[in-house]
Amino acid sequence: MSDIDNLFATPQPQVADFVFDHHVARVFPDMIKRSVPGYPTIVESIGLIAAHYAQADTLVYDLGCSLGAASQSIRRQVKASNCKVHAIDSAEAMVERCREYLQAQDAMFQELAPAEVSLADITEIDLAPCSVVVLNFTLQFITPDRRLALLQRIRNALVPGGILILSEKLLFSDAATQSSLESLHYAFKRANGYSDLEIAQKRAAIENVMLPDTLETHIERLHAAGFGHAHTWFQCLNFCSMIAHAR
Ligand code: GEK
């Protein structure tokens, strides 16, 4: 169902800003696996973590779900009764394909938690009572001045004992760490078959669209949003995933 990502393989006179359109949706599983170190482990573990924290009669949200990889993992592993997955994305091309992927999963497995997919901007919707919320590499695409308000709404929708799983590319305030992990990330992409041209053009396309923060900024913002303890549970190079606990 997924094609090889060669979107940036030919020279482009002017590299346009990255958008989640039909071209990206078509190659997305290949693109994210070859670009984000640790992505398969993170996705599989999100199901495990969600299963541990999901509570009966609540929702599990997958916000910025793309093609629903995290939702699929959650549906397989969450066993809490009357627990439903709500996957949301603002890109029509992603939502269309996400529905197809989840229907294909329905045809292959029994005993999956039910799932619903919606087209919506996650900075504008009301959230229902939930025990687990997943932002798997989504917050970095939200305009920085809207991030705190989104986290506050998530915090307020979480039931006691609920958690947010937040995965992000990281920046490092220490220049030597930043340079070391950034060059290792490019090495990771080269090892996965991307050329220097593809890496440079993708970087140009994404630099105004995806704005990463440092781990310190994330933790401070999570506390400001009303979360209690927040900690990393995974890091591979400059990509990490955190758990933030609702008090
Ligand atoms: C995964 N979580 O595979 N509202 C809803 N969706 C949004 C918004 C918004 N305001 N802004 C961006 N998105 C996925 C991967 S990709 C990460 C997430 C990446 C969506 C956007 O349309 C895209 O599908 C997703 O956030 C980011 O587990 O491509 O690096």
PDB file of C-alpha atoms and ligand atoms in Angstrom:
ATOM      1  CA  MET A   1       0.000   0.000   0.000  1.00  0.00           C
ATOM      2  CA  SER A   2       2.998   2.307   0.564  1.00  0.00           C
ATOM      3  CA  ASP A   3       5.509   3.464  -2.043  1.00  0.00           C
ATOM      4  CA  ILE A   4       9.202   4.293  -1.704  1.00  0.00           C
ATOM      5  CA  ASP A   5       9.850   7.912  -0.710  1.00  0.00           C
ATOM      6  CA  ASN A   6      11.645   9.656  -3.578  1.00  0.00           C
ATOM      7  CA  LEU A   7       9.842  13.012  -3.236  1.00  0.00           C
ATOM      8  CA  PHE A   8      13.090  14.972  -2.882  1.00  0.00           C
ATOM      9  CA  ALA A   9      15.302  12.837  -5.150  1.00  0.00           C
ATOM     10  CA  THR A  10      15.386  15.216  -8.130  1.00  0.00           C
ATOM     11  CA  PRO A  11      16.804  18.768  -7.909  1.00  0.00           C
ATOM     12  CA  GLN A  12      14.116  21.415  -7.275  1.00  0.00           C
ATOM     13  CA  PRO A  13      14.958  25.015  -8.277  1.00  0.00           C
ATOM     14  CA  GLN A  14      12.865  26.341  -5.381  1.00  0.00           C
ATOM     15  CA  VAL A  15      12.034  23.931  -2.554  1.00  0.00           C
ATOM     16  CA  ALA A  16       8.456  24.601  -1.384  1.00  0.00           C
ATOM     17  CA  ASP A  17       7.350  24.284   2.256  1.00  0.00           C
ATOM     18  CA  PHE A  18       6.451  20.716   3.238  1.00  0.00           C
ATOM     19  CA  VAL A  19       2.727  19.845   3.223  1.00  0.00           C
ATOM     20  CA  PHE A  20       0.947  16.617   4.177  1.00  0.00           C
ATOM     21  CA  ASP A  21      -0.681  16.106   0.761  1.00  0.00           C
ATOM     22  CA  HIS A  22      -1.496  13.030  -1.379  1.00  0.00           C
ATOM     23  CA  HIS A  23       2.129  12.661  -2.510  1.00  0.00           C
ATOM     24  CA  VAL A  24       3.331  12.505   1.097  1.00  0.00           C
ATOM     25  CA  ALA A  25       0.467  10.231   2.239  1.00  0.00           C
ATOM     26  CA  ARG A  26       1.399   7.739  -0.526  1.00  0.00           C
ATOM     27  CA  VAL A  27       4.990   7.332   0.703  1.00  0.00           C
ATOM     28  CA  PHE A  28       4.525   8.203   4.401  1.00  0.00           C
ATOM     29  CA  PRO A  29       5.222   4.807   6.059  1.00  0.00           C
ATOM     30  CA  ASP A  30       8.510   4.513   4.130  1.00  0.00           C
ATOM     31  CA  MET A  31       9.410   8.184   4.753  1.00  0.00           C
ATOM     32  CA  ILE A  32       8.905   8.150   8.510  1.00  0.00           C
ATOM     33  CA  LYS A  33      10.632   4.797   9.047  1.00  0.00           C
ATOM     34  CA  ARG A  34      13.730   5.930   7.101  1.00  0.00           C
ATOM     35  CA  SER A  35      13.754   9.421   8.705  1.00  0.00           C
ATOM     36  CA  VAL A  36      12.923   8.953  12.390  1.00  0.00           C
ATOM     37  CA  PRO A  37      15.389   6.808  14.351  1.00  0.00           C
ATOM     38  CA  GLY A  38      13.519   4.420  16.631  1.00  0.00           C
ATOM     39  CA  TYR A  39      10.098   4.982  15.014  1.00  0.00           C
ATOM     40  CA  PRO A  40       9.070   1.265  14.842  1.00  0.00           C
ATOM     41  CA  THR A  41      10.046   0.742  18.514  1.00  0.00           C
ATOM     42  CA  ILE A  42       8.187   3.893  19.570  1.00  0.00           C
ATOM     43  CA  VAL A  43       5.019   2.873  17.713  1.00  0.00           C
ATOM     44  CA  GLU A  44       5.020  -0.660  19.133  1.00  0.00           C
ATOM     45  CA  SER A  45       5.750   0.652  22.655  1.00  0.00           C
ATOM     46  CA  ILE A  46       2.940   3.231  22.452  1.00  0.00           C
ATOM     47  CA  GLY A  47       0.517   0.282  22.315  1.00  0.00           C
ATOM     48  CA  LEU A  48       2.176  -1.263  25.366  1.00  0.00           C
ATOM     49  CA  ILE A  49       2.145   2.012  27.340  1.00  0.00           C
ATOM     50  CA  ALA A  50      -1.434   2.771  26.302  1.00  0.00           C
ATOM     51  CA  ALA A  51      -2.516  -0.716  27.415  1.00  0.00           C
ATOM     52  CA  HIS A  52      -0.938  -0.070  30.829  1.00  0.00           C
ATOM     53  CA  TYR A  53      -2.673   3.279  31.396  1.00  0.00           C
ATOM     54  CA  ALA A  54      -5.948   2.982  29.452  1.00  0.00           C
ATOM     55  CA  GLN A  55      -9.024   3.026  31.682  1.00  0.00           C
ATOM     56  CA  ALA A  56     -12.451   1.511  31.062  1.00  0.00           C
ATOM     57  CA  ASP A  57     -15.120   3.783  29.557  1.00  0.00           C
ATOM     58  CA  THR A  58     -12.643   6.446  28.382  1.00  0.00           C
ATOM     59  CA  LEU A  59     -11.140   7.476  25.056  1.00  0.00           C
ATOM     60  CA  VAL A  60      -7.577   7.066  23.822  1.00  0.00           C
ATOM     61  CA  TYR A  61      -6.705   9.933  21.475  1.00  0.00           C
ATOM     62  CA  ASP A  62      -4.122   9.715  18.683  1.00  0.00           C
ATOM     63  CA  LEU A  63      -3.699  13.396  17.723  1.00  0.00           C
ATOM     64  CA  GLY A  64      -1.990  14.077  14.389  1.00  0.00           C
ATOM     65  CA  CYS A  65      -2.467  10.389  13.605  1.00  0.00           C
ATOM     66  CA  SER A  66      -1.227  10.509   9.969  1.00  0.00           C
ATOM     67  CA  LEU A  67      -1.916   6.970   8.707  1.00  0.00           C
ATOM     68  CA  GLY A  68      -2.764   5.668  12.173  1.00  0.00           C
ATOM     69  CA  ALA A  69       0.357   3.622  12.964  1.00  0.00           C
ATOM     70  CA  ALA A  70       0.075   4.417  16.694  1.00  0.00           C
ATOM     71  CA  SER A  71      -3.699   3.808  16.611  1.00  0.00           C
ATOM     72  CA  GLN A  72      -3.133   0.365  15.101  1.00  0.00           C
ATOM     73  CA  SER A  73      -0.663  -0.516  17.842  1.00  0.00           C
ATOM     74  CA  ILE A  74      -3.046   0.778  20.532  1.00  0.00           C
ATOM     75  CA  ARG A  75      -6.037  -1.106  19.111  1.00  0.00           C
ATOM     76  CA  ARG A  76      -4.124  -4.370  19.216  1.00  0.00           C
ATOM     77  CA  GLN A  77      -2.905  -3.970  22.788  1.00  0.00           C
ATOM     78  CA  VAL A  78      -5.504  -2.044  24.821  1.00  0.00           C
ATOM     79  CA  LYS A  79      -7.900  -4.424  26.606  1.00  0.00           C
ATOM     80  CA  ALA A  80      -9.750  -2.033  28.968  1.00  0.00           C
ATOM     81  CA  SER A  81     -13.494  -2.442  28.532  1.00  0.00           C
ATOM     82  CA  ASN A  82     -15.453   0.077  26.471  1.00  0.00           C
ATOM     83  CA  CYS A  83     -12.271   1.928  25.560  1.00  0.00           C
ATOM     84  CA  LYS A  84     -12.287   3.535  22.123  1.00  0.00           C
ATOM     85  CA  VAL A  85      -9.488   5.035  19.996  1.00  0.00           C
ATOM     86  CA  HIS A  86     -10.148   8.413  18.385  1.00  0.00           C
ATOM     87  CA  ALA A  87      -7.572   9.239  15.679  1.00  0.00           C
ATOM     88  CA  ILE A  88      -7.544  12.822  14.400  1.00  0.00           C
ATOM     89  CA  ASP A  89      -5.560  14.599  11.695  1.00  0.00           C
ATOM     90  CA  SER A  90      -6.002  17.879   9.817  1.00  0.00           C
ATOM     91  CA  ALA A  91      -4.685  16.569   6.475  1.00  0.00           C
ATOM     92  CA  GLU A  92      -7.433  15.135   4.259  1.00  0.00           C
ATOM     93  CA  ALA A  93      -5.014  12.869   2.368  1.00  0.00           C
ATOM     94  CA  MET A  94      -3.820  11.337   5.656  1.00  0.00           C
ATOM     95  CA  VAL A  95      -7.319  10.851   7.063  1.00  0.00           C
ATOM     96  CA  GLU A  96      -8.544   9.135   3.884  1.00  0.00           C
ATOM     97  CA  ARG A  97      -5.683   6.626   3.921  1.00  0.00           C
ATOM     98  CA  CYS A  98      -5.823   6.215   7.698  1.00  0.00           C
ATOM     99  CA  ARG A  99      -9.438   5.023   7.375  1.00  0.00           C
ATOM    100  CA  GLU A 100      -8.345   2.494   4.728  1.00  0.00           C
ATOM    101  CA  TYR A 101      -5.497   1.206   6.928  1.00  0.00           C
ATOM    102  CA  LEU A 102      -7.749   0.787   9.968  1.00  0.00           C
ATOM    103  CA  GLN A 103     -10.395  -0.997   7.876  1.00  0.00           C
ATOM    104  CA  ALA A 104      -7.693  -3.335   6.549  1.00  0.00           C
ATOM    105  CA  GLN A 105      -6.621  -3.996  10.151  1.00  0.00           C
ATOM    106  CA  ASP A 106     -10.252  -4.779  11.069  1.00  0.00           C
ATOM    107  CA  ALA A 107     -10.298  -7.390   8.325  1.00  0.00           C
ATOM    108  CA  MET A 108      -7.074  -9.005   9.588  1.00  0.00           C
ATOM    109  CA  PHE A 109      -7.462  -9.085  13.382  1.00  0.00           C
ATOM    110  CA  GLN A 110     -10.204  -9.881  15.863  1.00  0.00           C
ATOM    111  CA  GLU A 111     -10.593  -8.299  19.287  1.00  0.00           C
ATOM    112  CA  LEU A 112      -9.313  -4.872  18.284  1.00  0.00           C
ATOM    113  CA  ALA A 113     -10.399  -1.858  20.315  1.00  0.00           C
ATOM    114  CA  PRO A 114     -12.871   0.138  18.189  1.00  0.00           C
ATOM    115  CA  ALA A 115     -11.510   3.190  16.383  1.00  0.00           C
ATOM    116  CA  GLU A 116     -12.883   6.304  14.760  1.00  0.00           C
ATOM    117  CA  VAL A 117     -10.965   8.662  12.452  1.00  0.00           C
ATOM    118  CA  SER A 118     -11.801  12.386  12.148  1.00  0.00           C
ATOM    119  CA  LEU A 119     -10.588  15.237   9.980  1.00  0.00           C
ATOM    120  CA  ALA A 120     -10.005  18.177  12.341  1.00  0.00           C
ATOM    121  CA  ASP A 121      -7.496  20.719  13.574  1.00  0.00           C
ATOM    122  CA  ILE A 122      -6.475  19.465  17.024  1.00  0.00           C
ATOM    123  CA  THR A 123      -5.927  23.050  18.240  1.00  0.00           C
ATOM    124  CA  GLU A 124      -9.623  23.746  17.711  1.00  0.00           C
ATOM    125  CA  ILE A 125     -11.551  20.712  18.930  1.00  0.00           C
ATOM    126  CA  ASP A 126     -13.090  19.824  22.296  1.00  0.00           C
ATOM    127  CA  LEU A 127     -11.681  16.682  23.857  1.00  0.00           C
ATOM    128  CA  ALA A 128     -13.857  14.152  25.713  1.00  0.00           C
ATOM    129  CA  PRO A 129     -12.729  12.407  28.934  1.00  0.00           C
ATOM    130  CA  CYS A 130      -9.693  10.310  28.049  1.00  0.00           C
ATOM    131  CA  SER A 131      -7.087   8.216  29.856  1.00  0.00           C
ATOM    132  CA  VAL A 132      -4.322   8.253  27.205  1.00  0.00           C
ATOM    133  CA  VAL A 133      -3.452  10.924  24.640  1.00  0.00           C
ATOM    134  CA  VAL A 134      -0.765  10.384  22.007  1.00  0.00           C
ATOM    135  CA  LEU A 135       1.060  13.207  20.229  1.00  0.00           C
ATOM    136  CA  ASN A 136       3.520  11.114  18.221  1.00  0.00           C
ATOM    137  CA  PHE A 137       5.702  13.683  16.401  1.00  0.00           C
ATOM    138  CA  THR A 138       2.756  16.088  16.042  1.00  0.00           C
ATOM    139  CA  LEU A 139       3.415  18.940  18.509  1.00  0.00           C
ATOM    140  CA  GLN A 140       6.496  20.045  16.532  1.00  0.00           C
ATOM    141  CA  PHE A 141       4.151  20.906  13.613  1.00  0.00           C
ATOM    142  CA  ILE A 142       1.862  23.088  15.780  1.00  0.00           C
ATOM    143  CA  THR A 143       2.625  26.831  15.771  1.00  0.00           C
ATOM    144  CA  PRO A 144       4.762  27.387  18.904  1.00  0.00           C
ATOM    145  CA  ASP A 145       2.405  29.953  20.449  1.00  0.00           C
ATOM    146  CA  ARG A 146      -0.477  27.424  20.320  1.00  0.00           C
ATOM    147  CA  ARG A 147       1.400  24.551  21.974  1.00  0.00           C
ATOM    148  CA  LEU A 148       0.747  25.431  25.637  1.00  0.00           C
ATOM    149  CA  ALA A 149      -3.007  25.910  25.112  1.00  0.00           C
ATOM    150  CA  LEU A 150      -3.231  22.529  23.342  1.00  0.00           C
ATOM    151  CA  LEU A 151      -1.388  20.796  26.201  1.00  0.00           C
ATOM    152  CA  GLN A 152      -3.671  22.513  28.746  1.00  0.00           C
ATOM    153  CA  ARG A 153      -6.768  21.223  26.939  1.00  0.00           C
ATOM    154  CA  ILE A 154      -5.279  17.734  26.835  1.00  0.00           C
ATOM    155  CA  ARG A 155      -4.420  17.923  30.547  1.00  0.00           C
ATOM    156  CA  ASN A 156      -7.956  19.047  31.389  1.00  0.00           C
ATOM    157  CA  ALA A 157      -9.529  16.205  29.386  1.00  0.00           C
ATOM    158  CA  LEU A 158      -7.389  13.497  31.030  1.00  0.00           C
ATOM    159  CA  VAL A 159      -9.009  11.569  33.881  1.00  0.00           C
ATOM    160  CA  PRO A 160      -6.999  11.089  37.120  1.00  0.00           C
ATOM    161  CA  GLY A 161      -4.169   8.635  36.442  1.00  0.00           C
ATOM    162  CA  GLY A 162      -4.222   9.472  32.722  1.00  0.00           C
ATOM    163  CA  ILE A 163      -1.131  10.180  30.629  1.00  0.00           C
ATOM    164  CA  LEU A 164       0.097  12.020  27.555  1.00  0.00           C
ATOM    165  CA  ILE A 165       2.680  10.263  25.359  1.00  0.00           C
ATOM    166  CA  LEU A 166       4.659  12.996  23.594  1.00  0.00           C
ATOM    167  CA  SER A 167       7.241  12.105  20.937  1.00  0.00           C
ATOM    168  CA  GLU A 168       9.360  14.830  19.364  1.00  0.00           C
ATOM    169  CA  LYS A 169      12.559  15.623  17.503  1.00  0.00           C
ATOM    170  CA  LEU A 170      14.773  17.461  20.010  1.00  0.00           C
ATOM    171  CA  LEU A 171      17.028  20.490  19.887  1.00  0.00           C
ATOM    172  CA  PHE A 172      19.963  20.695  22.302  1.00  0.00           C
ATOM    173  CA  SER A 173      21.110  23.943  23.926  1.00  0.00           C
ATOM    174  CA  ASP A 174      24.662  22.572  24.123  1.00  0.00           C
ATOM    175  CA  ALA A 175      26.183  23.208  20.658  1.00  0.00           C
ATOM    176  CA  ALA A 176      28.461  20.139  20.729  1.00  0.00           C
ATOM    177  CA  THR A 177      25.551  17.794  21.542  1.00  0.00           C
ATOM    178  CA  GLN A 178      23.379  19.436  18.865  1.00  0.00           C
ATOM    179  CA  SER A 179      26.089  19.047  16.239  1.00  0.00           C
ATOM    180  CA  SER A 180      26.936  15.444  17.188  1.00  0.00           C
ATOM    181  CA  LEU A 181      23.328  14.182  17.203  1.00  0.00           C
ATOM    182  CA  GLU A 182      22.345  16.152  14.094  1.00  0.00           C
ATOM    183  CA  SER A 183      25.211  14.704  12.080  1.00  0.00           C
ATOM    184  CA  LEU A 184      24.375  11.212  13.370  1.00  0.00           C
ATOM    185  CA  HIS A 185      20.775  11.758  12.264  1.00  0.00           C
ATOM    186  CA  TYR A 186      22.002  12.555   8.737  1.00  0.00           C
ATOM    187  CA  ALA A 187      24.178   9.440   8.898  1.00  0.00           C
ATOM    188  CA  PHE A 188      21.024   7.468   9.837  1.00  0.00           C
ATOM    189  CA  LYS A 189      19.216   8.890   6.793  1.00  0.00           C
ATOM    190  CA  ARG A 190      22.164   8.155   4.474  1.00  0.00           C
ATOM    191  CA  ALA A 191      22.355   4.592   5.840  1.00  0.00           C
ATOM    192  CA  ASN A 192      18.653   4.269   4.930  1.00  0.00           C
ATOM    193  CA  GLY A 193      19.340   5.176   1.308  1.00  0.00           C
ATOM    194  CA  TYR A 194      18.668   8.931   1.207  1.00  0.00           C
ATOM    195  CA  SER A 195      21.167  10.922  -0.905  1.00  0.00           C
ATOM    196  CA  ASP A 196      22.768  14.173   0.277  1.00  0.00           C
ATOM    197  CA  LEU A 197      20.482  16.021  -2.195  1.00  0.00           C
ATOM    198  CA  GLU A 198      17.358  14.386  -0.716  1.00  0.00           C
ATOM    199  CA  ILE A 199      18.499  15.185   2.821  1.00  0.00           C
ATOM    200  CA  ALA A 200      19.259  18.842   1.948  1.00  0.00           C
ATOM    201  CA  GLN A 201      16.008  19.415   0.033  1.00  0.00           C
ATOM    202  CA  LYS A 202      13.855  17.757   2.734  1.00  0.00           C
ATOM    203  CA  ARG A 203      15.598  19.905   5.327  1.00  0.00           C
ATOM    204  CA  ALA A 204      14.824  23.073   3.308  1.00  0.00           C
ATOM    205  CA  ALA A 205      11.175  21.979   2.880  1.00  0.00           C
ATOM    206  CA  ILE A 206      10.641  21.270   6.568  1.00  0.00           C
ATOM    207  CA  GLU A 207      12.631  24.008   8.323  1.00  0.00           C
ATOM    208  CA  ASN A 208       9.770  26.562   8.445  1.00  0.00           C
ATOM    209  CA  VAL A 209       7.092  23.960   9.110  1.00  0.00           C
ATOM    210  CA  MET A 210       8.523  21.700  11.824  1.00  0.00           C
ATOM    211  CA  LEU A 211       9.948  23.623  14.787  1.00  0.00           C
ATOM    212  CA  PRO A 212      11.507  21.396  17.455  1.00  0.00           C
ATOM    213  CA  ASP A 213      12.151  22.420  21.085  1.00  0.00           C
ATOM    214  CA  THR A 214      14.706  21.345  23.676  1.00  0.00           C
ATOM    215  CA  LEU A 215      13.772  18.682  26.235  1.00  0.00           C
ATOM    216  CA  GLU A 216      13.932  21.379  28.950  1.00  0.00           C
ATOM    217  CA  THR A 217      11.350  23.508  27.071  1.00  0.00           C
ATOM    218  CA  HIS A 218       9.067  20.482  26.731  1.00  0.00           C
ATOM    219  CA  ILE A 219       9.249  19.530  30.400  1.00  0.00           C
ATOM    220  CA  GLU A 220       8.718  23.136  31.557  1.00  0.00           C
ATOM    221  CA  ARG A 221       5.742  23.552  29.201  1.00  0.00           C
ATOM    222  CA  LEU A 222       4.198  20.265  30.372  1.00  0.00           C
ATOM    223  CA  HIS A 223       4.428  21.460  33.982  1.00  0.00           C
ATOM    224  CA  ALA A 224       2.987  24.862  32.988  1.00  0.00           C
ATOM    225  CA  ALA A 225       0.078  23.011  31.349  1.00  0.00           C
ATOM    226  CA  GLY A 226      -0.708  21.339  34.685  1.00  0.00           C
ATOM    227  CA  PHE A 227       0.940  17.941  34.238  1.00  0.00           C
ATOM    228  CA  GLY A 228       2.656  16.428  37.279  1.00  0.00           C
ATOM    229  CA  HIS A 229       5.671  14.209  36.650  1.00  0.00           C
ATOM    230  CA  ALA A 230       7.015  14.204  33.082  1.00  0.00           C
ATOM    231  CA  HIS A 231       9.913  12.043  31.935  1.00  0.00           C
ATOM    232  CA  THR A 232      11.468  10.495  28.837  1.00  0.00           C
ATOM    233  CA  TRP A 233      10.956   6.779  28.258  1.00  0.00           C
ATOM    234  CA  PHE A 234      12.850   6.572  24.927  1.00  0.00           C
ATOM    235  CA  GLN A 235      15.572   8.412  23.042  1.00  0.00           C
ATOM    236  CA  CYS A 236      17.382   7.472  19.838  1.00  0.00           C
ATOM    237  CA  LEU A 237      19.801  10.155  18.588  1.00  0.00           C
ATOM    238  CA  ASN A 238      17.876  13.465  18.521  1.00  0.00           C
ATOM    239  CA  PHE A 239      14.402  11.876  18.697  1.00  0.00           C
ATOM    240  CA  CYS A 240      12.680  11.195  21.979  1.00  0.00           C
ATOM    241  CA  SER A 241       9.406  10.194  23.552  1.00  0.00           C
ATOM    242  CA  MET A 242       8.080  11.352  26.927  1.00  0.00           C
ATOM    243  CA  ILE A 243       5.278  10.417  29.298  1.00  0.00           C
ATOM    244  CA  ALA A 244       3.517  13.232  31.144  1.00  0.00           C
ATOM    245  CA  HIS A 245       1.263  12.183  34.031  1.00  0.00           C
ATOM    246  CA  ALA A 246      -1.984  13.951  34.866  1.00  0.00           C
ATOM    247  CA  ARG A 247      -1.878  14.606  38.585  1.00  0.00           C
TER     248      ARG A 247
HETATM  249  C1  GEK B   1       2.502   8.557  13.461  1.00  0.00           C
HETATM  250  N1  GEK B   1       1.516  10.459  14.627  1.00  0.00           N
HETATM  251  O1  GEK B   1       2.822   7.960  12.419  1.00  0.00           O
HETATM  252  N2  GEK B   1      -4.304  19.216  13.701  1.00  0.00           N
HETATM  253  C2  GEK B   1      -4.298  17.903  13.373  1.00  0.00           C
HETATM  254  N3  GEK B   1      -3.234  17.288  12.797  1.00  0.00           N
HETATM  255  C3  GEK B   1      -2.152  18.031  12.549  1.00  0.00           C
HETATM  256  C4  GEK B   1      -2.090  19.413  12.865  1.00  0.00           C
HETATM  257  C5  GEK B   1      -3.230  19.997  13.467  1.00  0.00           C
HETATM  258  N4  GEK B   1      -3.255  21.297  13.804  1.00  0.00           N
HETATM  259  N5  GEK B   1      -0.864  19.888  12.481  1.00  0.00           N
HETATM  260  C6  GEK B   1      -0.201  18.836  11.945  1.00  0.00           C
HETATM  261  N6  GEK B   1      -0.966  17.728  11.979  1.00  0.00           N
HETATM  262  C7  GEK B   1       1.986   9.961  13.332  1.00  0.00           C
HETATM  263  C8  GEK B   1       3.021  10.861  12.710  1.00  0.00           C
HETATM  264  S1  GEK B   1       3.317  13.298  11.414  1.00  0.00           S
HETATM  265  C9  GEK B   1       4.961  13.515  11.876  1.00  0.00           C
HETATM  266  C10 GEK B   1       2.680  12.321  12.779  1.00  0.00           C
HETATM  267  C11 GEK B   1       5.948  13.639  10.746  1.00  0.00           C
HETATM  268  C12 GEK B   1      -0.636  16.381  11.490  1.00  0.00           C
HETATM  269  C13 GEK B   1      -0.117  16.352  10.060  1.00  0.00           C
HETATM  270  O2  GEK B   1      -1.165  16.425   9.110  1.00  0.00           O
HETATM  271  C14 GEK B   1       0.651  15.033  10.053  1.00  0.00           C
HETATM  272  O3  GEK B   1      -0.155  13.971   9.580  1.00  0.00           O
HETATM  273  C15 GEK B   1       1.038  14.816  11.517  1.00  0.00           C
HETATM  274  O4  GEK B   1       0.428  15.880  12.260  1.00  0.00           O
HETATM  275  C16 GEK B   1       2.534  14.834  11.782  1.00  0.00           C
HETATM  276  O5  GEK B   1       2.542   8.004  14.591  1.00  0.00           O
HETATM  277  O6  GEK B   1       5.537  13.603   9.578  1.00  0.00           O
HETATM  278  O7  GEK B   1       7.176  13.771  11.092  1.00  0.00           O
END
